[in-house]
């Protein structure tokens, strides 16, 4: 039986990085940008008021001699955000203006509304208003056209890993889509006569389909696109029909039916429809029955197929160890699958050593004084999802290792989303 490192090596050998795709901006977070984003407009697109107040001509204020009295101006109009009025301001005039509105022609500064001298009129169109601004600065409270970037400028450089801020910037620059490393599409088929959909009442011998929503969520968490395909009964015909559809995706995950039982028909059926087996069974616990193969497609990259064990914890451990790095690899985010996310930690308490398979045991990781500590958790095995839900990492016990004691240095894998660095 091959070990985890060899399994990852074979997956890496079979996988190829997907060509970049056109992706809607709000779906691009976490992806690598593959083409510069160039703005189609200036930012701001026009001189913009940054305050609610009065658009004025600086010269009317620059020459104020008596700082106490203020300047009286005629209000010739009002401009709200979203309005563009053809007002041309002359000396002695001002326009009542709101934050975000375009400055009228001729105006080059804004006096905030708070500077209206008490007892002056309300400052609406047709009235006079007295404005007192003792510390007047030329061009104050105006964001000048193109002061941030101009039309034709590259605002996001290819190669960057996109964050929410880049999504906003792309939108501001006029792009609804970007060309980014492809988020793989992942079909998910769950198998088993005993399965019913979540939310349904259990009948005799039935269990709920835990793996479909769980794997869909895990796939989405990686930035990939899950395609849940429903439950296939444990017969070759039902499996074949669903698998044939699932093979249209970049990656197909099939849960259950990969062990040695009479109804474990997944490996045979996959091979019958043309999926080449790359390995079946890996030396680890939980997750030993995992199956992996490739399906060659004439005009597209091959579909990578994982047969994951049916027990939910085994399925999730296999997802962490094999599927997550594969999703990163094919979307061009990480070229070294085997480097993994292993770290060393100091053991709290003691742990029984592993037998002839390495064990990936749920654990609690904690950062204290810059040192990572790990404690193994109580856990009822590969179907105990509640026990597993308390973990924020996996403690790796190499095969045939002896018992570990308090203070020993051990290998751990933080579970990305659940392990937060806590420094105390
Ligand atoms: P199998 O790999 O099909 O032999 O399944 C192993 C165990 O996992 C059995 O107890 C199944 O009932 C259970 N199982 C299989 N698929 C699922 C699933 N989608 N959700 C929850 N449990 C499952
Ligand atoms: Mg089954």
mmCIF file of C-alpha atoms in Angstrom, residues 47-248:
data_model
loop_
_atom_site.group_PDB
_atom_site.id
_atom_site.type_symbol
_atom_site.label_atom_id
_atom_site.label_comp_id
_atom_site.label_asym_id
_atom_site.label_seq_id
_atom_site.Cartn_x
_atom_site.Cartn_y
_atom_site.Cartn_z
ATOM 1 C CA UNK A 47 -14.021 67.139 -9.467
ATOM 2 C CA UNK A 48 -16.038 65.909 -6.483
ATOM 3 C CA UNK A 49 -17.256 67.586 -3.325
ATOM 4 C CA UNK A 50 -16.080 65.786 -0.179
ATOM 5 C CA UNK A 51 -18.412 67.694 2.164
ATOM 6 C CA UNK A 52 -21.987 68.881 2.496
ATOM 7 C CA UNK A 53 -21.704 72.667 2.169
ATOM 8 C CA UNK A 54 -21.163 75.331 -0.469
ATOM 9 C CA UNK A 55 -19.090 75.155 -3.641
ATOM 10 C CA UNK A 56 -17.189 78.453 -3.896
ATOM 11 C CA UNK A 57 -14.483 80.268 -5.825
ATOM 12 C CA UNK A 58 -11.280 80.290 -3.741
ATOM 13 C CA UNK A 59 -10.528 83.893 -4.672
ATOM 14 C CA UNK A 60 -13.632 85.029 -2.802
ATOM 15 C CA UNK A 61 -12.059 83.641 0.375
ATOM 16 C CA UNK A 62 -8.354 84.075 -0.216
ATOM 17 C CA UNK A 63 -8.712 87.849 0.067
ATOM 18 C CA UNK A 64 -10.736 88.064 3.244
ATOM 19 C CA UNK A 65 -9.160 90.692 5.447
ATOM 20 C CA UNK A 66 -11.482 90.679 8.407
ATOM 21 C CA UNK A 67 -11.465 87.110 9.734
ATOM 22 C CA UNK A 68 -14.423 87.734 12.015
ATOM 23 C CA UNK A 69 -17.150 88.750 9.579
ATOM 24 C CA UNK A 70 -17.094 86.017 6.941
ATOM 25 C CA UNK A 71 -18.049 86.263 3.284
ATOM 26 C CA UNK A 72 -21.559 86.830 1.982
ATOM 27 C CA UNK A 73 -22.382 85.044 -1.270
ATOM 28 C CA UNK A 74 -25.442 84.591 -3.470
ATOM 29 C CA UNK A 75 -26.625 80.955 -3.636
ATOM 30 C CA UNK A 76 -27.310 80.299 -7.342
ATOM 31 C CA UNK A 77 -28.292 76.627 -7.224
ATOM 32 C CA UNK A 78 -28.186 73.270 -5.449
ATOM 33 C CA UNK A 79 -26.422 70.055 -6.539
ATOM 34 C CA UNK A 80 -27.009 66.654 -4.939
ATOM 35 C CA UNK A 81 -24.962 63.461 -5.503
ATOM 36 C CA UNK A 82 -25.953 61.935 -8.848
ATOM 37 C CA UNK A 83 -26.881 65.309 -10.382
ATOM 38 C CA UNK A 84 -24.846 67.082 -13.038
ATOM 39 C CA UNK A 85 -26.038 70.677 -13.445
ATOM 40 C CA UNK A 86 -24.721 73.087 -16.080
ATOM 41 C CA UNK A 87 -24.102 75.866 -13.571
ATOM 42 C CA UNK A 88 -21.180 78.224 -14.187
ATOM 43 C CA UNK A 89 -20.155 80.031 -11.019
ATOM 44 C CA UNK A 90 -19.161 83.703 -11.047
ATOM 45 C CA UNK A 91 -17.380 85.745 -8.367
ATOM 46 C CA UNK A 92 -19.662 86.464 -5.424
ATOM 47 C CA UNK A 93 -21.737 83.327 -6.056
ATOM 48 C CA UNK A 94 -21.850 79.859 -4.533
ATOM 49 C CA UNK A 95 -23.803 76.613 -4.963
ATOM 50 C CA UNK A 96 -25.294 74.538 -2.165
ATOM 51 C CA UNK A 97 -23.646 71.117 -2.677
ATOM 52 C CA UNK A 98 -23.803 67.645 -1.123
ATOM 53 C CA UNK A 99 -21.015 65.128 -0.472
ATOM 54 C CA UNK A 100 -20.297 63.123 -3.640
ATOM 55 C CA UNK A 101 -21.797 65.681 -6.027
ATOM 56 C CA UNK A 102 -19.867 67.045 -9.045
ATOM 57 C CA UNK A 103 -18.437 70.523 -8.536
ATOM 58 C CA UNK A 104 -20.028 73.204 -10.747
ATOM 59 C CA UNK A 105 -17.802 74.861 -13.347
ATOM 60 C CA UNK A 106 -15.774 77.723 -11.879
ATOM 61 C CA UNK A 107 -15.916 76.451 -8.277
ATOM 62 C CA UNK A 108 -12.725 75.064 -6.776
ATOM 63 C CA UNK A 109 -13.341 74.711 -3.017
ATOM 64 C CA UNK A 110 -16.097 73.715 -0.590
ATOM 65 C CA UNK A 111 -17.058 75.479 2.621
ATOM 66 C CA UNK A 112 -18.691 72.975 5.027
ATOM 67 C CA UNK A 113 -22.317 73.615 6.025
ATOM 68 C CA UNK A 114 -21.174 74.052 9.647
ATOM 69 C CA UNK A 115 -19.480 77.334 8.597
ATOM 70 C CA UNK A 116 -22.743 79.172 7.889
ATOM 71 C CA UNK A 117 -22.773 82.185 10.166
ATOM 72 C CA UNK A 118 -25.642 82.065 12.712
ATOM 73 C CA UNK A 119 -28.462 84.319 11.739
ATOM 74 C CA UNK A 120 -27.610 84.010 8.057
ATOM 75 C CA UNK A 121 -30.329 82.702 5.704
ATOM 76 C CA UNK A 122 -30.756 78.921 5.220
ATOM 77 C CA UNK A 123 -28.458 79.082 2.222
ATOM 78 C CA UNK A 124 -30.878 77.686 -0.337
ATOM 79 C CA UNK A 125 -31.019 78.695 -4.008
ATOM 80 C CA UNK A 126 -32.013 82.372 -4.421
ATOM 81 C CA UNK A 127 -30.876 83.331 -0.911
ATOM 82 C CA UNK A 128 -27.733 84.999 0.406
ATOM 83 C CA UNK A 129 -25.504 83.072 2.789
ATOM 84 C CA UNK A 130 -22.719 84.278 5.037
ATOM 85 C CA UNK A 131 -19.834 81.790 5.376
ATOM 86 C CA UNK A 132 -17.115 82.073 7.981
ATOM 87 C CA UNK A 133 -14.034 79.940 7.246
ATOM 88 C CA UNK A 134 -11.033 81.439 9.079
ATOM 89 C CA UNK A 135 -8.569 78.689 8.066
ATOM 90 C CA UNK A 136 -9.463 78.577 4.400
ATOM 91 C CA UNK A 137 -7.151 76.430 2.192
ATOM 92 C CA UNK A 138 -7.079 76.742 -1.590
ATOM 93 C CA UNK A 139 -9.059 73.876 -3.148
ATOM 94 C CA UNK A 140 -10.259 72.569 0.210
ATOM 95 C CA UNK A 141 -12.689 69.592 0.446
ATOM 96 C CA UNK A 142 -12.527 68.870 -3.282
ATOM 97 C CA UNK A 143 -11.307 65.544 -4.626
ATOM 98 C CA UNK A 144 -9.806 66.464 -7.991
ATOM 99 C CA UNK A 145 -10.660 64.578 -11.205
ATOM 100 C CA UNK A 146 -8.148 61.715 -11.842
ATOM 101 C CA UNK A 147 -6.271 62.401 -8.595
ATOM 102 C CA UNK A 148 -6.359 58.654 -7.732
ATOM 103 C CA UNK A 149 -5.918 57.132 -11.201
ATOM 104 C CA UNK A 150 -6.644 57.975 -14.795
ATOM 105 C CA UNK A 151 -8.354 56.206 -17.701
ATOM 106 C CA UNK A 152 -5.972 53.689 -19.292
ATOM 107 C CA UNK A 153 -3.992 53.171 -16.068
ATOM 108 C CA UNK A 154 -3.287 49.618 -14.739
ATOM 109 C CA UNK A 155 -4.950 49.524 -11.342
ATOM 110 C CA UNK A 156 -4.359 45.806 -10.519
ATOM 111 C CA UNK A 157 -1.303 43.965 -11.753
ATOM 112 C CA UNK A 158 -1.475 40.399 -13.096
ATOM 113 C CA UNK A 159 -0.139 37.816 -10.605
ATOM 114 C CA UNK A 160 -1.779 39.266 -7.512
ATOM 115 C CA UNK A 161 -4.005 37.071 -5.300
ATOM 116 C CA UNK A 162 -7.339 38.865 -5.356
ATOM 117 C CA UNK A 163 -8.914 40.187 -2.159
ATOM 118 C CA UNK A 164 -12.206 42.002 -1.550
ATOM 119 C CA UNK A 165 -10.453 45.369 -2.005
ATOM 120 C CA UNK A 166 -9.383 44.357 -5.544
ATOM 121 C CA UNK A 167 -12.967 43.382 -6.347
ATOM 122 C CA UNK A 168 -14.038 46.915 -5.403
ATOM 123 C CA UNK A 169 -11.186 48.443 -7.384
ATOM 124 C CA UNK A 170 -12.026 46.373 -10.493
ATOM 125 C CA UNK A 171 -15.660 47.495 -10.211
ATOM 126 C CA UNK A 172 -14.581 51.140 -9.875
ATOM 127 C CA UNK A 173 -12.331 50.714 -12.917
ATOM 128 C CA UNK A 174 -15.251 49.428 -15.007
ATOM 129 C CA UNK A 175 -14.598 45.655 -14.995
ATOM 130 C CA UNK A 176 -17.422 43.248 -14.155
ATOM 131 C CA UNK A 177 -15.157 40.264 -14.939
ATOM 132 C CA UNK A 178 -11.456 39.511 -14.544
ATOM 133 C CA UNK A 179 -9.185 36.912 -16.141
ATOM 134 C CA UNK A 180 -7.993 34.786 -13.249
ATOM 135 C CA UNK A 181 -6.589 31.361 -12.471
ATOM 136 C CA UNK A 182 -9.497 29.014 -12.959
ATOM 137 C CA UNK A 183 -11.603 28.013 -9.976
ATOM 138 C CA UNK A 184 -12.126 24.304 -10.656
ATOM 139 C CA UNK A 185 -15.667 22.894 -10.976
ATOM 140 C CA UNK A 186 -16.112 19.961 -8.650
ATOM 141 C CA UNK A 187 -18.957 17.445 -9.067
ATOM 142 C CA UNK A 188 -19.967 15.651 -5.893
ATOM 143 C CA UNK A 189 -21.748 12.286 -5.967
ATOM 144 C CA UNK A 190 -22.707 10.513 -2.772
ATOM 145 C CA UNK A 191 -23.505 6.822 -2.872
ATOM 146 C CA UNK A 192 -25.470 4.486 -0.608
ATOM 147 C CA UNK A 193 -28.925 2.883 -0.412
ATOM 148 C CA UNK A 194 -29.106 4.018 3.222
ATOM 149 C CA UNK A 195 -28.830 7.760 2.453
ATOM 150 C CA UNK A 196 -31.635 10.299 2.576
ATOM 151 C CA UNK A 197 -31.312 14.043 2.004
ATOM 152 C CA UNK A 198 -30.629 16.337 4.961
ATOM 153 C CA UNK A 199 -33.795 17.662 6.535
ATOM 154 C CA UNK A 200 -35.779 14.439 5.907
ATOM 155 C CA UNK A 201 -37.161 12.156 8.650
ATOM 156 C CA UNK A 202 -35.115 9.014 9.190
ATOM 157 C CA UNK A 203 -36.716 5.664 8.342
ATOM 158 C CA UNK A 204 -35.433 2.262 9.462
ATOM 159 C CA UNK A 205 -31.814 1.696 8.450
ATOM 160 C CA UNK A 206 -31.473 5.155 6.997
ATOM 161 C CA UNK A 207 -28.970 7.922 7.716
ATOM 162 C CA UNK A 208 -28.794 11.461 6.432
ATOM 163 C CA UNK A 209 -26.525 12.385 3.577
ATOM 164 C CA UNK A 210 -23.872 14.194 5.596
ATOM 165 C CA UNK A 211 -21.183 14.175 2.958
ATOM 166 C CA UNK A 212 -22.879 16.039 0.125
ATOM 167 C CA UNK A 213 -23.432 19.338 1.974
ATOM 168 C CA UNK A 214 -20.159 18.930 3.893
ATOM 169 C CA UNK A 215 -18.006 18.314 0.817
ATOM 170 C CA UNK A 216 -19.819 21.052 -1.124
ATOM 171 C CA UNK A 217 -19.013 23.470 1.694
ATOM 172 C CA UNK A 218 -15.383 22.314 1.870
ATOM 173 C CA UNK A 219 -15.028 22.797 -1.899
ATOM 174 C CA UNK A 220 -16.574 26.268 -1.745
ATOM 175 C CA UNK A 221 -14.260 27.154 1.185
ATOM 176 C CA UNK A 222 -11.319 26.503 -1.173
ATOM 177 C CA UNK A 223 -12.709 28.972 -3.712
ATOM 178 C CA UNK A 224 -13.785 26.195 -6.099
ATOM 179 C CA UNK A 225 -17.266 25.648 -7.539
ATOM 180 C CA UNK A 226 -19.165 22.697 -6.030
ATOM 181 C CA UNK A 227 -21.776 20.916 -8.162
ATOM 182 C CA UNK A 228 -23.790 18.638 -5.841
ATOM 183 C CA UNK A 229 -25.228 15.824 -7.973
ATOM 184 C CA UNK A 230 -27.345 13.957 -5.468
ATOM 185 C CA UNK A 231 -27.386 10.392 -4.210
ATOM 186 C CA UNK A 232 -26.643 7.324 -6.358
ATOM 187 C CA UNK A 233 -28.044 3.961 -5.218
ATOM 188 C CA UNK A 234 -25.576 1.113 -4.796
ATOM 189 C CA UNK A 235 -26.079 -0.378 -8.222
ATOM 190 C CA UNK A 236 -23.845 -0.135 -11.260
ATOM 191 C CA UNK A 237 -26.524 1.396 -13.499
ATOM 192 C CA UNK A 238 -27.366 4.274 -11.124
ATOM 193 C CA UNK A 239 -23.682 4.931 -10.453
ATOM 194 C CA UNK A 240 -22.769 4.884 -14.132
ATOM 195 C CA UNK A 241 -25.488 7.358 -15.088
ATOM 196 C CA UNK A 242 -24.492 9.928 -12.452
ATOM 197 C CA UNK A 243 -20.740 9.427 -12.882
ATOM 198 C CA UNK A 244 -20.965 9.990 -16.648
ATOM 199 C CA UNK A 245 -22.468 13.420 -15.930
ATOM 200 C CA UNK A 246 -20.024 14.151 -13.114
ATOM 201 C CA UNK A 247 -17.037 13.549 -15.392
ATOM 202 C CA UNK A 248 -17.829 16.784 -17.249
#
